[in-house]
CSV table of C-alpha atoms in Angstrom, one decimal:
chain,number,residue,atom,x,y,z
A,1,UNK,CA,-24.6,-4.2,-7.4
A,2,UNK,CA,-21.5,-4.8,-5.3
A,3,UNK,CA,-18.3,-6.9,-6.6
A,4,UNK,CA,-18.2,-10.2,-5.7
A,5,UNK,CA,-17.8,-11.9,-2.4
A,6,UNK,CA,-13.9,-12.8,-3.0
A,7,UNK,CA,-13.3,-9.3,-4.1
A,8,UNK,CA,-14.9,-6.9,-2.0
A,9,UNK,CA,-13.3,-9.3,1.1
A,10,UNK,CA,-9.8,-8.9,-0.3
A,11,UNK,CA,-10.4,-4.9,-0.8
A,12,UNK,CA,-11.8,-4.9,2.9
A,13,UNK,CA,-8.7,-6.7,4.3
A,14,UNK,CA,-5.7,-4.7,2.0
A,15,UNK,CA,-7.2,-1.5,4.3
A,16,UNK,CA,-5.4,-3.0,7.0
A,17,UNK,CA,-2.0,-2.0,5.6
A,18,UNK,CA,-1.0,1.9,6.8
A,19,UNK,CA,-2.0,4.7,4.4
A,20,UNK,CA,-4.5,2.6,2.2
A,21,UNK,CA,-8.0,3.8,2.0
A,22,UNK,CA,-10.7,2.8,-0.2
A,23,UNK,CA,-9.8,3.7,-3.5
A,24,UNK,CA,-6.0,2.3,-3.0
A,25,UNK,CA,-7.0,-0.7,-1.5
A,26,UNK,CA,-9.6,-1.6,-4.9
A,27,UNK,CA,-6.6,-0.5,-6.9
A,28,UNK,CA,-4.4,-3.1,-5.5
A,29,UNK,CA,-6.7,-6.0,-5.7
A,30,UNK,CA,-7.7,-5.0,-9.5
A,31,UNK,CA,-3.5,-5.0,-9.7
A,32,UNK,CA,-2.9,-8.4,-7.8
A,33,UNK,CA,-5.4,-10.1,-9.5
A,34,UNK,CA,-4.7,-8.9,-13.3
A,35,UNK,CA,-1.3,-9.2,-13.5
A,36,UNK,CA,0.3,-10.3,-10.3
A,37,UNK,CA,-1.4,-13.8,-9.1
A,38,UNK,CA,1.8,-15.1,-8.4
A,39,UNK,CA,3.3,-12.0,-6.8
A,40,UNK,CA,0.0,-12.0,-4.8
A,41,UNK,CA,0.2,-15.7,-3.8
A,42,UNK,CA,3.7,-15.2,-2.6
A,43,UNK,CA,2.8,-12.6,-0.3
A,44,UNK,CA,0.2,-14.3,1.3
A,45,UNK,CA,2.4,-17.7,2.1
A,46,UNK,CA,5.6,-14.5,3.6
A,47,UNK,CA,3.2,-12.6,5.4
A,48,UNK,CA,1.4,-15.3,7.0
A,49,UNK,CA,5.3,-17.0,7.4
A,50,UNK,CA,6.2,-13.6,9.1
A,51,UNK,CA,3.3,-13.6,11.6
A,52,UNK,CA,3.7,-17.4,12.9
A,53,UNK,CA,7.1,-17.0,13.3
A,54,UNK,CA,8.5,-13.2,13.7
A,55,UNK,CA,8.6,-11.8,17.5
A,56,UNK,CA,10.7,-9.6,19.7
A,57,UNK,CA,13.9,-10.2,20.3
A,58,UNK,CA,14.1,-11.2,24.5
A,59,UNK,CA,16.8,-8.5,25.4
A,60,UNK,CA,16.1,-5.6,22.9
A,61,UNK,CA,12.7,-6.1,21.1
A,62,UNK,CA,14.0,-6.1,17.5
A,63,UNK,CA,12.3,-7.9,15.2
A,64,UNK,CA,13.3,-11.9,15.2
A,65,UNK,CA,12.6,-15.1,14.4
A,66,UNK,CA,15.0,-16.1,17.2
A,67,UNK,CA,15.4,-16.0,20.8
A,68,UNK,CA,17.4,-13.1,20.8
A,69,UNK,CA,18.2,-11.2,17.4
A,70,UNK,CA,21.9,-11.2,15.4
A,71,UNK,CA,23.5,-8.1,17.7
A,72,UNK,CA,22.3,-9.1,21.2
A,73,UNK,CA,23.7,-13.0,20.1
A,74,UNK,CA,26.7,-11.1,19.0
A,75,UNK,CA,28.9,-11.7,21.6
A,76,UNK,CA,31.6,-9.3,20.4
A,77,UNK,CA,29.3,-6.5,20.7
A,78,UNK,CA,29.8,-4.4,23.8
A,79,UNK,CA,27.1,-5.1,26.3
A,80,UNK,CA,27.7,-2.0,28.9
A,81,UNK,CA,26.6,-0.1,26.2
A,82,UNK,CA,23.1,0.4,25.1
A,83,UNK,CA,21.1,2.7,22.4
A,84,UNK,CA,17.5,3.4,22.6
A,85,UNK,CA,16.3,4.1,19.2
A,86,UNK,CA,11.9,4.0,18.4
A,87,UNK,CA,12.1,1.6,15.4
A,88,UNK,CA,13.5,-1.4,14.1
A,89,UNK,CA,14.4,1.1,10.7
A,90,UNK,CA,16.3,3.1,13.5
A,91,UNK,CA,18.6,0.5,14.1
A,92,UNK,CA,19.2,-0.6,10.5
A,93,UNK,CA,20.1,3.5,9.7
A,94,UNK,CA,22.1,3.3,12.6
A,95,UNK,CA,24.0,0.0,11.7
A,96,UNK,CA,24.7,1.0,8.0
A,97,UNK,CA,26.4,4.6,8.7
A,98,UNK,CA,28.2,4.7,12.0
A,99,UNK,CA,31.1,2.5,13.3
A,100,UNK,CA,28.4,1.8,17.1
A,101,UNK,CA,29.3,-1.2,18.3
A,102,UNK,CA,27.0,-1.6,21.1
A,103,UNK,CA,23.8,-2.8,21.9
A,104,UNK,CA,20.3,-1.8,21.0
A,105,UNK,CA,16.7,-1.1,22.6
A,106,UNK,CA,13.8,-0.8,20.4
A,107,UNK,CA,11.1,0.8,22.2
A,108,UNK,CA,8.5,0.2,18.9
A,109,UNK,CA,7.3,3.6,19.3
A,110,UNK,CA,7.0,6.6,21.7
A,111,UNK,CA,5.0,7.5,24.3
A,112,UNK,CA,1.4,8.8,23.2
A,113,UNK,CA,-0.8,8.6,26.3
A,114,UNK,CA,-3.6,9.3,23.8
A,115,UNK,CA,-3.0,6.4,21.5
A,116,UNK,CA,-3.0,4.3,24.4
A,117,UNK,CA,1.1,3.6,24.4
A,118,UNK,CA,2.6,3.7,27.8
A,119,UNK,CA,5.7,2.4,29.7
A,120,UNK,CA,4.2,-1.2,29.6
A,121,UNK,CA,3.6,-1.1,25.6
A,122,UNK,CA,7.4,-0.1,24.9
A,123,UNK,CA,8.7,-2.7,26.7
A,124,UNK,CA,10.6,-0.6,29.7
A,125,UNK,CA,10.3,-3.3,32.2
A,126,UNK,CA,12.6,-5.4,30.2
A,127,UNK,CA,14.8,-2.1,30.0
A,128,UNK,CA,14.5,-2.0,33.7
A,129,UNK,CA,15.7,-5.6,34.3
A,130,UNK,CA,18.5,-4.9,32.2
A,131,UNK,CA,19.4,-1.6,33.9
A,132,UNK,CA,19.2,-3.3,37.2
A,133,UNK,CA,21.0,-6.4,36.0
A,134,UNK,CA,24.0,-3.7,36.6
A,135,UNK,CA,26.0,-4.8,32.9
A,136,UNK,CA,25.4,-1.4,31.4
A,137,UNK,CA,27.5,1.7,31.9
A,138,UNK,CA,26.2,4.0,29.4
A,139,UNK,CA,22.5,4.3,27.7
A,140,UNK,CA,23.1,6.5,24.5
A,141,UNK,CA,18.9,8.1,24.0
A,142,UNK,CA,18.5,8.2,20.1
A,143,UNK,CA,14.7,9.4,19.6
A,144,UNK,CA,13.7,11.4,17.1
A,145,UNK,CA,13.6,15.7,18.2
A,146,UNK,CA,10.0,15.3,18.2
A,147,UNK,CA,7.7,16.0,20.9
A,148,UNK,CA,6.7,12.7,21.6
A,149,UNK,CA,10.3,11.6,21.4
A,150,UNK,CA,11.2,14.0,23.7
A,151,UNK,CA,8.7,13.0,26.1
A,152,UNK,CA,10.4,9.4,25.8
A,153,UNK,CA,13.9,10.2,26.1
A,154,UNK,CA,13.0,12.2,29.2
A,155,UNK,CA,11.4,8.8,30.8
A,156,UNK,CA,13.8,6.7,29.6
A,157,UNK,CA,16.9,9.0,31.2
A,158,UNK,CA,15.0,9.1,34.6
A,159,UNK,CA,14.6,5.5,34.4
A,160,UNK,CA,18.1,4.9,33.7
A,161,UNK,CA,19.4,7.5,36.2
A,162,UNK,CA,17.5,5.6,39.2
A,163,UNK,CA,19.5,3.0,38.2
A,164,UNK,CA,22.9,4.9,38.1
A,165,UNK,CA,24.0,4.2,34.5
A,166,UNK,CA,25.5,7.3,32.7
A,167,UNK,CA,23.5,9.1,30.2
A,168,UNK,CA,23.7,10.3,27.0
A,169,UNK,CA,22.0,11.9,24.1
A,170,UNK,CA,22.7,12.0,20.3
A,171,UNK,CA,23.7,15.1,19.3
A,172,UNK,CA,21.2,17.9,17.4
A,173,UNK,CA,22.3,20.3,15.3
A,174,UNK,CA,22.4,21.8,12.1
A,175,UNK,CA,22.6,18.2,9.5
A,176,UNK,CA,25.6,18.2,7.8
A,177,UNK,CA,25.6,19.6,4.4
A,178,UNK,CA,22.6,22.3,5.5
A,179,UNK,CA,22.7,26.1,5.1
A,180,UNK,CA,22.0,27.8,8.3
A,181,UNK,CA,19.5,30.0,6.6
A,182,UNK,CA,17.4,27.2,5.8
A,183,UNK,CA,17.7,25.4,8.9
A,184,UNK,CA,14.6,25.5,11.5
A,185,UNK,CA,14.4,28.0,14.6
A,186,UNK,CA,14.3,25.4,16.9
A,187,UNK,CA,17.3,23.5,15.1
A,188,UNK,CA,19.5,26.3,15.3
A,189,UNK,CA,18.9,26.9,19.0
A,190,UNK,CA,19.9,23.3,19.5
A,191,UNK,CA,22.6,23.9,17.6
A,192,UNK,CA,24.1,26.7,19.7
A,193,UNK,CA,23.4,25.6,22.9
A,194,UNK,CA,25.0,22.4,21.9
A,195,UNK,CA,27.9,24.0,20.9
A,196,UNK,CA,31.2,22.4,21.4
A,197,UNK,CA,34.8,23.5,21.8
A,198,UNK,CA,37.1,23.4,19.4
B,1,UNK,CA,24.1,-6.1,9.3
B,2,UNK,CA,20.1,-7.0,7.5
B,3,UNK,CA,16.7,-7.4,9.2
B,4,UNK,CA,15.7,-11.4,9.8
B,5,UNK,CA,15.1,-13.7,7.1
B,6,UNK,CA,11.2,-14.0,7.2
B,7,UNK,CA,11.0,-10.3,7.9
B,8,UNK,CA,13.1,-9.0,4.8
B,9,UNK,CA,11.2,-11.6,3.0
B,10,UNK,CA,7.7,-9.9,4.0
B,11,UNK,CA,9.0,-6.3,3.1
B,12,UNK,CA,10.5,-7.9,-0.9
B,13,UNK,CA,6.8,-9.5,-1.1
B,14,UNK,CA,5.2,-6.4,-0.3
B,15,UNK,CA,6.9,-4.3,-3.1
B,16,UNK,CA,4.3,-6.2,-5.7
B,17,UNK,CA,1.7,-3.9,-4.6
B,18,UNK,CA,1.6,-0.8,-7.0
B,19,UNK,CA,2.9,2.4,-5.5
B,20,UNK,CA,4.8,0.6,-2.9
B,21,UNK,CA,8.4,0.9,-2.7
B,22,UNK,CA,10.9,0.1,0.1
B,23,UNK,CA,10.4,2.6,2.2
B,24,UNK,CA,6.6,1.9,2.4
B,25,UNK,CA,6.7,-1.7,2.1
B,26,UNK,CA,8.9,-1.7,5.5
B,27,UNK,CA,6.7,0.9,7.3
B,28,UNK,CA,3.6,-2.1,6.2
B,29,UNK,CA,5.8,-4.8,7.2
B,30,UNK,CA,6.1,-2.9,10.5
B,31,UNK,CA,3.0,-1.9,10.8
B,32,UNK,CA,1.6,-5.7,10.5
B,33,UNK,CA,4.2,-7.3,12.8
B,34,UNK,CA,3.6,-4.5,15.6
B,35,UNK,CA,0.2,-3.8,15.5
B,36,UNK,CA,-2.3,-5.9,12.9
B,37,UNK,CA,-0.9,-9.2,13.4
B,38,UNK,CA,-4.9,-10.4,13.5
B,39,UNK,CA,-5.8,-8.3,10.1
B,40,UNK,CA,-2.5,-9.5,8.5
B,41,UNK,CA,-3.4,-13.0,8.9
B,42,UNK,CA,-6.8,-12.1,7.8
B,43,UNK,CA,-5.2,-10.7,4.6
B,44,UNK,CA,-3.1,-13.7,3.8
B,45,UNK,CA,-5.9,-15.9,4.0
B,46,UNK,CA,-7.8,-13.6,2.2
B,47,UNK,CA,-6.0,-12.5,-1.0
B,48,UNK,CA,-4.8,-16.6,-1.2
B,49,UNK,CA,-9.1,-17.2,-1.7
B,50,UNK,CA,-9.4,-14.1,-3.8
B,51,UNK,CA,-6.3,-15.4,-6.1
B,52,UNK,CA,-7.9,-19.0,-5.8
B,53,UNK,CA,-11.4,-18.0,-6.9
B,54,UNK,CA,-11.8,-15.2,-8.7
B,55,UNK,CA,-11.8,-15.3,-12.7
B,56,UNK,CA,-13.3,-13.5,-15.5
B,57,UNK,CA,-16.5,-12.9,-16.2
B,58,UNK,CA,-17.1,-15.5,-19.6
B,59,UNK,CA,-19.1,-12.8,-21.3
B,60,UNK,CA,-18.1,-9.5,-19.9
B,61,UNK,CA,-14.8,-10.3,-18.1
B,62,UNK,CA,-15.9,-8.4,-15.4
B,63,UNK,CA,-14.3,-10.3,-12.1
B,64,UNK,CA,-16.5,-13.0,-10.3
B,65,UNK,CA,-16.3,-16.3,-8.6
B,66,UNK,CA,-19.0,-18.0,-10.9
B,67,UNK,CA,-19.2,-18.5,-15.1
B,68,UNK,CA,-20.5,-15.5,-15.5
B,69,UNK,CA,-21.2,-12.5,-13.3
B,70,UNK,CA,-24.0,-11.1,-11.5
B,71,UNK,CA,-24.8,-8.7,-14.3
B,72,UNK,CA,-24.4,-11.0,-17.2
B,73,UNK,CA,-26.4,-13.6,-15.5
B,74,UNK,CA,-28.9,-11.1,-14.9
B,75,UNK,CA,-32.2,-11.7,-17.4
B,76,UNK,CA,-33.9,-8.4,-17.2
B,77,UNK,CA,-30.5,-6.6,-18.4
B,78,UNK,CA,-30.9,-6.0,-21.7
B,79,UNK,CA,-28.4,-8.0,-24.0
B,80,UNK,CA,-28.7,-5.8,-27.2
B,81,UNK,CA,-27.1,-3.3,-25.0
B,82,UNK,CA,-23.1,-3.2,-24.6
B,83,UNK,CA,-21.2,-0.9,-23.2
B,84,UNK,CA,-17.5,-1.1,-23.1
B,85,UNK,CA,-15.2,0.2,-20.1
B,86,UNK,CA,-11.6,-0.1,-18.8
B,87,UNK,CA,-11.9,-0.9,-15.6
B,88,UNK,CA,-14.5,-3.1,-13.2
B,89,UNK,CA,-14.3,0.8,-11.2
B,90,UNK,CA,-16.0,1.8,-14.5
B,91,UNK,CA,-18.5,-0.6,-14.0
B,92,UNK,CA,-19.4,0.2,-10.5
B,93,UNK,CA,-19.6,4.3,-10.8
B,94,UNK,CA,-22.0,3.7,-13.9
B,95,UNK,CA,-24.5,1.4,-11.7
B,96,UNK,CA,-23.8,3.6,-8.6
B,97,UNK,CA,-24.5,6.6,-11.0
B,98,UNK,CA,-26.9,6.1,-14.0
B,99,UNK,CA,-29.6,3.9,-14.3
B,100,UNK,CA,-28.0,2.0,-17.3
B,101,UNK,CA,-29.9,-1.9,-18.0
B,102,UNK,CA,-27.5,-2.6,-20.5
B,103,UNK,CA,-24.9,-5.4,-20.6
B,104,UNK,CA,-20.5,-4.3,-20.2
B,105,UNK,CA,-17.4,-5.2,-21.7
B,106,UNK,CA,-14.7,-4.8,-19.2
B,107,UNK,CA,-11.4,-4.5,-21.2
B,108,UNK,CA,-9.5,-4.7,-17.8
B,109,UNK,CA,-7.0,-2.2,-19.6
B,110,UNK,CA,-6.5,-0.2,-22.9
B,111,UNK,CA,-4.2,-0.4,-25.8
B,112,UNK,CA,-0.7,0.2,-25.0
B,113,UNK,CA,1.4,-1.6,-27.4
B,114,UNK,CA,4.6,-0.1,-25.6
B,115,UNK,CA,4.1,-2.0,-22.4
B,116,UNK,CA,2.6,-5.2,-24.4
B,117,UNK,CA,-1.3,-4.7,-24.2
B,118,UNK,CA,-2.9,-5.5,-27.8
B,119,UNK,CA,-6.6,-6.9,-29.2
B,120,UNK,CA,-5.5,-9.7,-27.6
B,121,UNK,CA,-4.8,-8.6,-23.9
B,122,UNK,CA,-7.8,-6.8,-23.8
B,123,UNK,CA,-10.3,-9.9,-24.4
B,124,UNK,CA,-11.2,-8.2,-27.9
B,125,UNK,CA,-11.3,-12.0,-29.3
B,126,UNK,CA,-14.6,-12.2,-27.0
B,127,UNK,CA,-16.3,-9.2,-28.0
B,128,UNK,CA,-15.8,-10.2,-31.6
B,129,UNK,CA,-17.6,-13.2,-31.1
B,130,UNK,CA,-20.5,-12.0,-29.0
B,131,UNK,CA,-20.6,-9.3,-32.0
B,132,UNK,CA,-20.7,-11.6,-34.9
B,133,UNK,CA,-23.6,-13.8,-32.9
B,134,UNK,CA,-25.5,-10.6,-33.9
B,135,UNK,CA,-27.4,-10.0,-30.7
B,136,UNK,CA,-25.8,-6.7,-30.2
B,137,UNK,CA,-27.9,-3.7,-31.3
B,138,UNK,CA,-25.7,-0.8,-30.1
B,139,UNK,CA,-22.3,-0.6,-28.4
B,140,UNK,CA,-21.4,1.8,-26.3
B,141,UNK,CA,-18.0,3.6,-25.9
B,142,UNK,CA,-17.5,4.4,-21.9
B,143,UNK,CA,-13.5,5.1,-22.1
B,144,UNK,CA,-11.7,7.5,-20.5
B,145,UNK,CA,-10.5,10.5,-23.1
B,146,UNK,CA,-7.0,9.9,-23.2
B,147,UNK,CA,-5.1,9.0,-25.8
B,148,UNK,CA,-4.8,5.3,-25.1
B,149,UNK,CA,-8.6,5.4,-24.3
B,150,UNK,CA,-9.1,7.3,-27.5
B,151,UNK,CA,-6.8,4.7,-29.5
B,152,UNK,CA,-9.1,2.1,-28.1
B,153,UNK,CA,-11.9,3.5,-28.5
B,154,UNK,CA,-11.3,3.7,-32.1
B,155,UNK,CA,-10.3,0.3,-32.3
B,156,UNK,CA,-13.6,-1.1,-30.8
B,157,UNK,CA,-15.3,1.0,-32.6
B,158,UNK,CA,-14.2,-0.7,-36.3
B,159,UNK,CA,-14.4,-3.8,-34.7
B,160,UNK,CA,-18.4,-3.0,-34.0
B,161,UNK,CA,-18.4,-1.4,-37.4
B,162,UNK,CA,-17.4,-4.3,-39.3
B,163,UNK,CA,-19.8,-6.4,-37.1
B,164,UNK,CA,-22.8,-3.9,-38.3
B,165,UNK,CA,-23.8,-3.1,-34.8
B,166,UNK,CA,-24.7,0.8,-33.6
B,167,UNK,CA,-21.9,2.6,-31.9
B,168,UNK,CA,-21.9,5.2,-29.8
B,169,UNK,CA,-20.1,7.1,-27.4
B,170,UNK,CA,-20.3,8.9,-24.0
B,171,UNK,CA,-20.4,12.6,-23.7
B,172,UNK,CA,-17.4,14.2,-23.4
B,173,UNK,CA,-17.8,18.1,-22.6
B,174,UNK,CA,-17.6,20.4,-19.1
B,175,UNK,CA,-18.1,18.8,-16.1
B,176,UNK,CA,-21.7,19.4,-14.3
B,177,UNK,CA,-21.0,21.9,-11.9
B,178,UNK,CA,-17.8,22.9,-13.4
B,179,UNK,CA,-16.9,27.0,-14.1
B,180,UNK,CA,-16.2,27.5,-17.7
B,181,UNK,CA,-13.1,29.9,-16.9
B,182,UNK,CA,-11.8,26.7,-15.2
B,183,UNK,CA,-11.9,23.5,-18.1
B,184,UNK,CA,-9.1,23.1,-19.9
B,185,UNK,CA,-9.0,23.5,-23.8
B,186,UNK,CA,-9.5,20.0,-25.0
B,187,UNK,CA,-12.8,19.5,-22.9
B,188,UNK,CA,-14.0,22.9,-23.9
B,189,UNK,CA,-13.6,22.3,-27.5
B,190,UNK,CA,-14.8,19.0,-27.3
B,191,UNK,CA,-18.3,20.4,-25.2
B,192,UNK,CA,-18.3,22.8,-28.4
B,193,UNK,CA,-18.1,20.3,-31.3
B,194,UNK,CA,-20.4,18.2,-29.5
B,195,UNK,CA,-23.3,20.6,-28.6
B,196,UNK,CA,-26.7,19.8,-29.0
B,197,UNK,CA,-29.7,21.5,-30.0
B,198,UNK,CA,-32.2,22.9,-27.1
């Protein structure tokens, strides 16, 4: 005794979503199909919408249904200026609480030679191009202080070094609004040899 | 400063799965775009057949494609025989656990007048009428023993009462397996008032 074809299909495919195993996946479809049929019907047309017609944007990789996406078509953003943040979510946090008014590259994740994610899988060749196109002065590195991220910052500073555009790198510190007795040993060593006068 | 149309779109449809908020629904959304763009389309295509197809069960309303399910449809299970769940899971751990030949009810829910689920949500209307057509011997009471799955339980049970069928009700008591010291004190007292001579 197994449910029926339909079913067991459509708890088979809701596994491909992140963080949905078996029993999350049958809870959804018993969900969807009870009391959301029209919920469910609507997310099949958007995501299918999404995949014909969602890509990269061709300068920074963001998300797009365009050619290039809303900041790199902006042309009153500053183009010798660029940030190099992991994830499109990166770019939206950055967007909606600092005054940045440059441009963006979305590497879609870090380097992870054991997942398989190099250089050619971020999308640093088009980084290159743009490096050696000469327009940008300063590359601001905005990866996350993990070790992956590290590993990527590091490769994305050589990489803009050879090509003789000024670095920098987000600062890391104690967060604002933190007690220093709560914060992280390796935090608080950032924090001091980051120090800055005052 | 938002993501793109068809993406924003995708993360809103998303957040009709249960447990998913924003956060989540973006990190799927993500996820899809970036790496699943062939199980994503899979899914749409998918969940729109599931939604398409699948209906209840006219006996049990256990889902199916067809009239009536496999079970129902199903001579050699024995129709005097009803036993009365929540949930199609229900269904599936008693014929993956027991060797029950008995028919189901699937009330795809229990009473919760607070959120709107009465008699009438729960396909009662059906079980009275395959009750009064007197082919039921003995109905069984496979809830969960919570206080809506009590509440229901009760109310099922009058309704087989008044229909002058048998009723009875799974075992509620420790766990096999289970340490004493470790069962809480409505499950012990419960294995106490319902002990059983040796």
């Amino acid at each position: 005794m197994a449910f029926s074809p339909a079913l067991t299909q459509l708890i088979d495919a809701l596994r491909v979503l992140p963080g949905v195993g078996a029993k999350s996946a049958q809870r959804m479809a018993f969900h969807l199909l009870q009391r959301e049929r029209q919920g469910g019907r609507h997310l099949a047309t958007t995501l299918e919408h999404a995949i014909a017609t969602v890509r990269h944007c061709s300068e920074c990789r963001m998300f797009t249904e365009g050619e290039r996406c809303e900041i790199c078509a902006n042309e009153r953003r500053d183009p010798a200026l660029v940030c190099v943040v992991e994830s499109p979510a990166d770019v939206m946090a950055i967007e909606q609480n600092t005054d940045y008014r440059g441009r963006y590259f979305v590497l879609m994740g870090k380097l992870s030679p054991l997942d398989g994610v190099g250089p050619e899988e971020l999308g640093l060749g088009i980084l290159r191009e743009r490096l050696a196109a000469g327009t940008v002065e300063e590359l601001i590195l905005a990866m996350g202080a993990t070790v992956e991220g590290e590993a990527t910052a590091q490769y994305v500073g050589d990489l803009a070094r050879q090509n003789g555009a000024r670095i920098s790198r987000i600062a890391h510190g104690v967060p604002v609004g933190g007690e220093l007795e709560y914060v992280d040993a390796g935090t608080l060593s950032q924090a001091f040899s980051g120090r800055r006068p005052v």
